[in-house]
mmCIF file of C-alpha atoms in Angstrom:
data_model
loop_
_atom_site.group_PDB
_atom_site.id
_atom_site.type_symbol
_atom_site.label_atom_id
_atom_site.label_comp_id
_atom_site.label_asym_id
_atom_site.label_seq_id
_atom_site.Cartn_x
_atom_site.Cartn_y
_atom_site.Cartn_z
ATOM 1 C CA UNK C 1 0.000 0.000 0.000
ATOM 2 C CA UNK C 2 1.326 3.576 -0.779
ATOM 3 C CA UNK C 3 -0.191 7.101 -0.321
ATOM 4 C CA UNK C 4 0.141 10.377 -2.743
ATOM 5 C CA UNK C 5 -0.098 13.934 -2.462
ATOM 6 C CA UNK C 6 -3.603 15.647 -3.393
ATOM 7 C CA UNK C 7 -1.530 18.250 -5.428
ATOM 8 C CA UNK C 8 0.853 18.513 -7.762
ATOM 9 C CA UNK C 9 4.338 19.454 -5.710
ATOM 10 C CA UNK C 10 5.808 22.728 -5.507
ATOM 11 C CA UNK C 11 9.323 23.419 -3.308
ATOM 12 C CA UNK C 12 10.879 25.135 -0.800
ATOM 13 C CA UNK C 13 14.524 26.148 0.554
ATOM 14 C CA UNK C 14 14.816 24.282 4.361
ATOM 15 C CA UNK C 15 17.806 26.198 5.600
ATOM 16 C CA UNK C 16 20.021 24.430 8.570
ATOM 17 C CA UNK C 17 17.938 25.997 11.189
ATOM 18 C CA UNK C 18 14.733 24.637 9.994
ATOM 19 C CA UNK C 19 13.025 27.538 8.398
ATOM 20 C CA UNK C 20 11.708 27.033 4.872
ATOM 21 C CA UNK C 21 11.198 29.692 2.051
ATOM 22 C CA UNK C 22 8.987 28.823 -0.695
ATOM 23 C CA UNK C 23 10.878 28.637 -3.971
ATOM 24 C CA UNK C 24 9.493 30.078 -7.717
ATOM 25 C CA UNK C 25 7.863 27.790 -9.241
ATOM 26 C CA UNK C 26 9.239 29.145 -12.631
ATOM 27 C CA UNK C 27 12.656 28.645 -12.348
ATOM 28 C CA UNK C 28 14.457 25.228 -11.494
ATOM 29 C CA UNK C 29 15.842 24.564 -8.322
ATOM 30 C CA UNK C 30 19.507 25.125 -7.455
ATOM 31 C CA UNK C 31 21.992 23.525 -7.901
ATOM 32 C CA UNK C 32 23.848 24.433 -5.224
ATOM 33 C CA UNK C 33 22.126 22.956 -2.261
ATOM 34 C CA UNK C 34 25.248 23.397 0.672
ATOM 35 C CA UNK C 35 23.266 25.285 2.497
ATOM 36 C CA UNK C 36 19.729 24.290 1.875
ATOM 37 C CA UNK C 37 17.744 21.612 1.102
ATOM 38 C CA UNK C 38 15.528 21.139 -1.583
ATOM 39 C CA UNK C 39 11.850 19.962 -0.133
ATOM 40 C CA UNK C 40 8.702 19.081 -1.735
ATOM 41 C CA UNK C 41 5.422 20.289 -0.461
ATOM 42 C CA UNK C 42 1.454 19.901 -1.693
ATOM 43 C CA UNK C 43 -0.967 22.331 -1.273
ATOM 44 C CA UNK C 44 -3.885 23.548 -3.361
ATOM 45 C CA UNK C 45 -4.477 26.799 -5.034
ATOM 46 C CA UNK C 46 -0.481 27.566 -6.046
ATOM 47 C CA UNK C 47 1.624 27.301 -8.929
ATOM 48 C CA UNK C 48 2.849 24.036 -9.182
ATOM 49 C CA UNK C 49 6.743 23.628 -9.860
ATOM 50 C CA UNK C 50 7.513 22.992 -13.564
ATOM 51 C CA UNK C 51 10.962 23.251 -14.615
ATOM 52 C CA UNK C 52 12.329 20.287 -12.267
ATOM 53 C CA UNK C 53 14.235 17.387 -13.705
ATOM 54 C CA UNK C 54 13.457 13.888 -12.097
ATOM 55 C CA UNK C 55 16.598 13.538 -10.170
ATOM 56 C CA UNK C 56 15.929 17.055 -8.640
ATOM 57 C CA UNK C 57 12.199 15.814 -7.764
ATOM 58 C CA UNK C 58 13.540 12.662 -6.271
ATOM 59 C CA UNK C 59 15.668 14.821 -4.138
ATOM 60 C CA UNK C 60 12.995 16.796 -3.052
ATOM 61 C CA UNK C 61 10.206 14.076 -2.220
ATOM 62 C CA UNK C 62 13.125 12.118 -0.015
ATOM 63 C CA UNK C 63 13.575 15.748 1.859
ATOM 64 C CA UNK C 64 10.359 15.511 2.526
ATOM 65 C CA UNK C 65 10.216 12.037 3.926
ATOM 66 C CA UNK C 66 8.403 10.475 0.796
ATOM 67 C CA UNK C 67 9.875 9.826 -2.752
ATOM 68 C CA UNK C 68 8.466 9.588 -6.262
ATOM 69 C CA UNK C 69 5.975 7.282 -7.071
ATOM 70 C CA UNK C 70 6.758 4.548 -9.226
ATOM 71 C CA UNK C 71 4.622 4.458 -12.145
ATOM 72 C CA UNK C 72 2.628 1.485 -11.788
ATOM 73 C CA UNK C 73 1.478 3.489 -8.247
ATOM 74 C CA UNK C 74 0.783 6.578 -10.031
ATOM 75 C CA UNK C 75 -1.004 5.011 -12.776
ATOM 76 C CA UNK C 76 -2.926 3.313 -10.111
ATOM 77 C CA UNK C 77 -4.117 6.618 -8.093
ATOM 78 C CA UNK C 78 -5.212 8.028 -11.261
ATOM 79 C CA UNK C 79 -7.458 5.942 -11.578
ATOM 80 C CA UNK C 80 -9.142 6.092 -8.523
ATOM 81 C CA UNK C 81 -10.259 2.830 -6.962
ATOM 82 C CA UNK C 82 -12.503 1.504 -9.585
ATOM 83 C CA UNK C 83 -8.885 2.428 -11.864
ATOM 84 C CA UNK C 84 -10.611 4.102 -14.758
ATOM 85 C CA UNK C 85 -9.092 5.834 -17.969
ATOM 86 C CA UNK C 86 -9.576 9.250 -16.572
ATOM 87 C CA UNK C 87 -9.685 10.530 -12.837
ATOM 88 C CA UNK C 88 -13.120 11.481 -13.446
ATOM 89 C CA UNK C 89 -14.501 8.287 -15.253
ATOM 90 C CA UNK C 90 -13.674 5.882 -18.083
ATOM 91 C CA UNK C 91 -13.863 8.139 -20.885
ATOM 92 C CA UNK C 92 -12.395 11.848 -22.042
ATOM 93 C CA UNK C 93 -14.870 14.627 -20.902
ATOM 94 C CA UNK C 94 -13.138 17.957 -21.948
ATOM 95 C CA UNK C 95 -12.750 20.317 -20.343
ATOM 96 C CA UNK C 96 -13.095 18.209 -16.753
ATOM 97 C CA UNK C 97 -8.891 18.508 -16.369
ATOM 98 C CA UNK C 98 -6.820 21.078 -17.714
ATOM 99 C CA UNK C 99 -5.907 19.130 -21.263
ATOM 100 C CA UNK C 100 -6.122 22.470 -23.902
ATOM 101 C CA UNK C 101 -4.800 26.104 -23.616
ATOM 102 C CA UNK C 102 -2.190 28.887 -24.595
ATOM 103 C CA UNK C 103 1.432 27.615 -25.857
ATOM 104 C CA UNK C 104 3.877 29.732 -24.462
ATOM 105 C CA UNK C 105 6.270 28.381 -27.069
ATOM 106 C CA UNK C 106 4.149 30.118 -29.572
ATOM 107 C CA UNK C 107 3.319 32.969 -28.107
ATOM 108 C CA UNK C 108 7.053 33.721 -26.932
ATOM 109 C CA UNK C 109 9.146 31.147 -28.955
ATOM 110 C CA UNK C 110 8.003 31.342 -32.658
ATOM 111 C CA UNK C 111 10.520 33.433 -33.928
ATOM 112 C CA UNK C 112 12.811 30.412 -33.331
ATOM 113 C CA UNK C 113 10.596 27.696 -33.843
ATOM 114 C CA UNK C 114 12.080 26.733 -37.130
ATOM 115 C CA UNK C 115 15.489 26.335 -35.754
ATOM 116 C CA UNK C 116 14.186 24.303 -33.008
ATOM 117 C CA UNK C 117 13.749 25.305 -29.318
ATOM 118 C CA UNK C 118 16.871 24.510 -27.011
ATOM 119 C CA UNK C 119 17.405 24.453 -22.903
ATOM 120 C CA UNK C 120 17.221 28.711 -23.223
ATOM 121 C CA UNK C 121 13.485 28.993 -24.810
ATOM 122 C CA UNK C 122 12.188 25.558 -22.844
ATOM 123 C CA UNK C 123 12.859 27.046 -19.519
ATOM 124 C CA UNK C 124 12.119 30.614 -19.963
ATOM 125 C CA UNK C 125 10.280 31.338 -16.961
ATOM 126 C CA UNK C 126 7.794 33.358 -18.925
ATOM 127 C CA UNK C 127 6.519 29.927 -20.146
ATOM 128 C CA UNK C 128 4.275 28.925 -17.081
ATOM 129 C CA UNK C 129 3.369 32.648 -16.333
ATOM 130 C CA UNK C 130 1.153 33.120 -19.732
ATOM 131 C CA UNK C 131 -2.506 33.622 -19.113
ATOM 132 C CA UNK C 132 -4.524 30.710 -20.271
ATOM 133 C CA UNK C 133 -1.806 28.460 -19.621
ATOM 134 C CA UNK C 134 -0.422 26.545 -16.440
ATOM 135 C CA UNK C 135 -3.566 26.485 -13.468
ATOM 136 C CA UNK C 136 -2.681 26.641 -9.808
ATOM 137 C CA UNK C 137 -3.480 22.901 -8.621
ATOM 138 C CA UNK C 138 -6.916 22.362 -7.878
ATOM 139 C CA UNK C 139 -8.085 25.007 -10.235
ATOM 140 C CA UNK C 140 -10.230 22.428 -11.937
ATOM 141 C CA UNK C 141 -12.349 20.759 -9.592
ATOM 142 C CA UNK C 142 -13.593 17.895 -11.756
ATOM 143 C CA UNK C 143 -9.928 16.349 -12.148
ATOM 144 C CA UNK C 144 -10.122 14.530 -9.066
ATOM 145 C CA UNK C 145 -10.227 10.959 -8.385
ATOM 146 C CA UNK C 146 -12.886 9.325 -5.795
ATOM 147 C CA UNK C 147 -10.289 8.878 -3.470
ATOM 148 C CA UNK C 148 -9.303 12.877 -3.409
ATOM 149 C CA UNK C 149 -6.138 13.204 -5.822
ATOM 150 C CA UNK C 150 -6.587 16.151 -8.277
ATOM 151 C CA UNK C 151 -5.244 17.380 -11.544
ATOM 152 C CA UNK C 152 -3.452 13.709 -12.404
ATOM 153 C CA UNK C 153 -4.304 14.148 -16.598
ATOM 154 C CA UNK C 154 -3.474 17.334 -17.637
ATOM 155 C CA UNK C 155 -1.685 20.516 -16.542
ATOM 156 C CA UNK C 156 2.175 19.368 -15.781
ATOM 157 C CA UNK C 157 3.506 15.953 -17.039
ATOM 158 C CA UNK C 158 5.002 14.274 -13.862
ATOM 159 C CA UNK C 159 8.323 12.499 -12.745
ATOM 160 C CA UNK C 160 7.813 8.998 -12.031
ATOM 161 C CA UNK C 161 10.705 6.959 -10.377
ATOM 162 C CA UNK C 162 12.016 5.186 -13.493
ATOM 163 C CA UNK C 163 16.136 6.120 -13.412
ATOM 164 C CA UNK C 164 15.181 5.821 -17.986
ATOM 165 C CA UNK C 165 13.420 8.787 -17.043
ATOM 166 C CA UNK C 166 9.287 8.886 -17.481
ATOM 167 C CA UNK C 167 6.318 11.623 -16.762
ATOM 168 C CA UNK C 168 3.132 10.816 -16.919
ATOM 169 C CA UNK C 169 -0.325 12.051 -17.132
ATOM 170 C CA UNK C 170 0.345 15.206 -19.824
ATOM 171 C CA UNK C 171 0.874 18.486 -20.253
ATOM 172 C CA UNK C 172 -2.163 20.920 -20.690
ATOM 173 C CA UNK C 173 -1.018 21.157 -24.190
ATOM 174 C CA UNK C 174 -1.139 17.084 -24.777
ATOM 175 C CA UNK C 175 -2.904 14.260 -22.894
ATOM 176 C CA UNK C 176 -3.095 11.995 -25.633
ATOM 177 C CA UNK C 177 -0.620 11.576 -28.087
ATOM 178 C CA UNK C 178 1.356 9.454 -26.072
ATOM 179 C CA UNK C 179 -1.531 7.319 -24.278
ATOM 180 C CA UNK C 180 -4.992 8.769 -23.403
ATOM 181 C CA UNK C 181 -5.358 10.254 -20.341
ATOM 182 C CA UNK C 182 -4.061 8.194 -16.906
ATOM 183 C CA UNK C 183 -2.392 5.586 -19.330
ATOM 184 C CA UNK C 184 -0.448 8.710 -20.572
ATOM 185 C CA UNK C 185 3.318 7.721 -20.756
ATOM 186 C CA UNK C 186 6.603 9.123 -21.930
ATOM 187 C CA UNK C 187 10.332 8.043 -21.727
ATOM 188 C CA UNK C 188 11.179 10.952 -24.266
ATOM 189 C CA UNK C 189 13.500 12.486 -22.051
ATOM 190 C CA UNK C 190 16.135 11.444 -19.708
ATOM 191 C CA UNK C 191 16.115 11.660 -15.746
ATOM 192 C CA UNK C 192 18.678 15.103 -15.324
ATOM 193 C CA UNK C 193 15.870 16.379 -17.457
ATOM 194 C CA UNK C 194 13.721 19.476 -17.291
ATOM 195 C CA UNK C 195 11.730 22.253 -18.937
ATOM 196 C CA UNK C 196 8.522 24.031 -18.525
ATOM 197 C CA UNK C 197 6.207 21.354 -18.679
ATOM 198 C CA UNK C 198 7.669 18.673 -16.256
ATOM 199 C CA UNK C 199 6.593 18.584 -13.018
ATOM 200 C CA UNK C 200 6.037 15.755 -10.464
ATOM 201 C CA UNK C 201 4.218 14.615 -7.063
ATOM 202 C CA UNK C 202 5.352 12.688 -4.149
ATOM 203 C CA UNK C 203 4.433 9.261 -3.115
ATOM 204 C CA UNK C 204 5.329 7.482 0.370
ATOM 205 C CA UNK C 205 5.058 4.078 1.918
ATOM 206 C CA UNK C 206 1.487 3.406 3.671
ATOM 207 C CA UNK C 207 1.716 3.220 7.580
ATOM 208 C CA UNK C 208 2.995 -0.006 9.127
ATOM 209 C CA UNK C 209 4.640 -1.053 5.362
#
């Protein structure tokens, strides 16, 4: 048995006296962690953290006493306990998650869109500010499974713990060209990783496991 967080994760700095200060959840986390640690948090109604690689997501569920979820576990939250295609139900209702909107790589990127985008335009932190793009978590109500777990198709694509390096679930922009909805699956990109639309969500071991 395992447990995951409601909400998509967001971080904060823990410094070496205990006190925490939230970190942007448009820029990726630093590398230079000497002095603080990296920890994951879940909360509704905030910007979740995009721009975070799967290594630095690891590091940042285990600071929190959890880790990532493998993907078998969060293939089987979003599902919800009758483990249907969708959070919601067993088939695509638009609209229900956050699974169409604004690109920011058009709207800030086209100008090199030909050349194709690298590291610099991906993680722009303009990217998850655009209106009509990234939601705070919990902005759509309907994306939640009967057991509680909201926005699991749609908004950020999220870490799992594969070392390949996988996300699952979609971005807002895409929830279905690589599997429809919860059986949404990628291994396009490797586990040091990261750009505007990855994000993640901690799991943890269920009491007395």
């Amino acid at each position: 048995m395992f447990c995951i967080d409601k909400w998509e994760g967001t971080i904060a700095l823990r410094a070496a006296d205990g006190t925490e200060t939230p970190w942007s959840p448009y820029q990726s986390p630093p590398s230079d962690t000497s002095t603080t640690k990296v920890v994951a948090k879940s909360a509704s109604g905030v910007v979740p953290q995009g721009y975070i690689s799967a290594r630095q997501a690891e590091t940042a569920c285990k600071n929190a006493g959890k880790r990532l979820c493998q993907p078998v576990e969060w293939r089987a939250a979003c599902g919800g306990s009758q483990g249907t295609a969708f959070p919601y139900g067993p088939t695509r209702v638009a609209g229900k998650c956050h699974d169409s909107g604004k690109s920011p790589m058009v709207a800030f990127h086209s100008a090199t869109m030909n050349r194709g985008w690298g590291q610099e335009e991906l993680n722009d932190p303009r990217n998850n500010q655009l209106e009509g793009g990234l939601a705070k978590t919990g902005a759509y109500a309907d994306c939640v499974t009967d057991q509680g777990v909201f926005d699991m198709v749609g908004n950020l694509s999220e870490w799992t713990a594969d070392p390949n390096g996988t996300f699952q679930g979609g971005l807002w922009l895409d929830t279905s060209q690589h599997g429809e909805g919860c059986a949404y699956r990628t291994i396009s990109h490797e586990y040091g990783y990261h750009d505007y639309s990855t994000g993640f969500r901690c799991c943890a071991d269920a009491a007395g496991e």
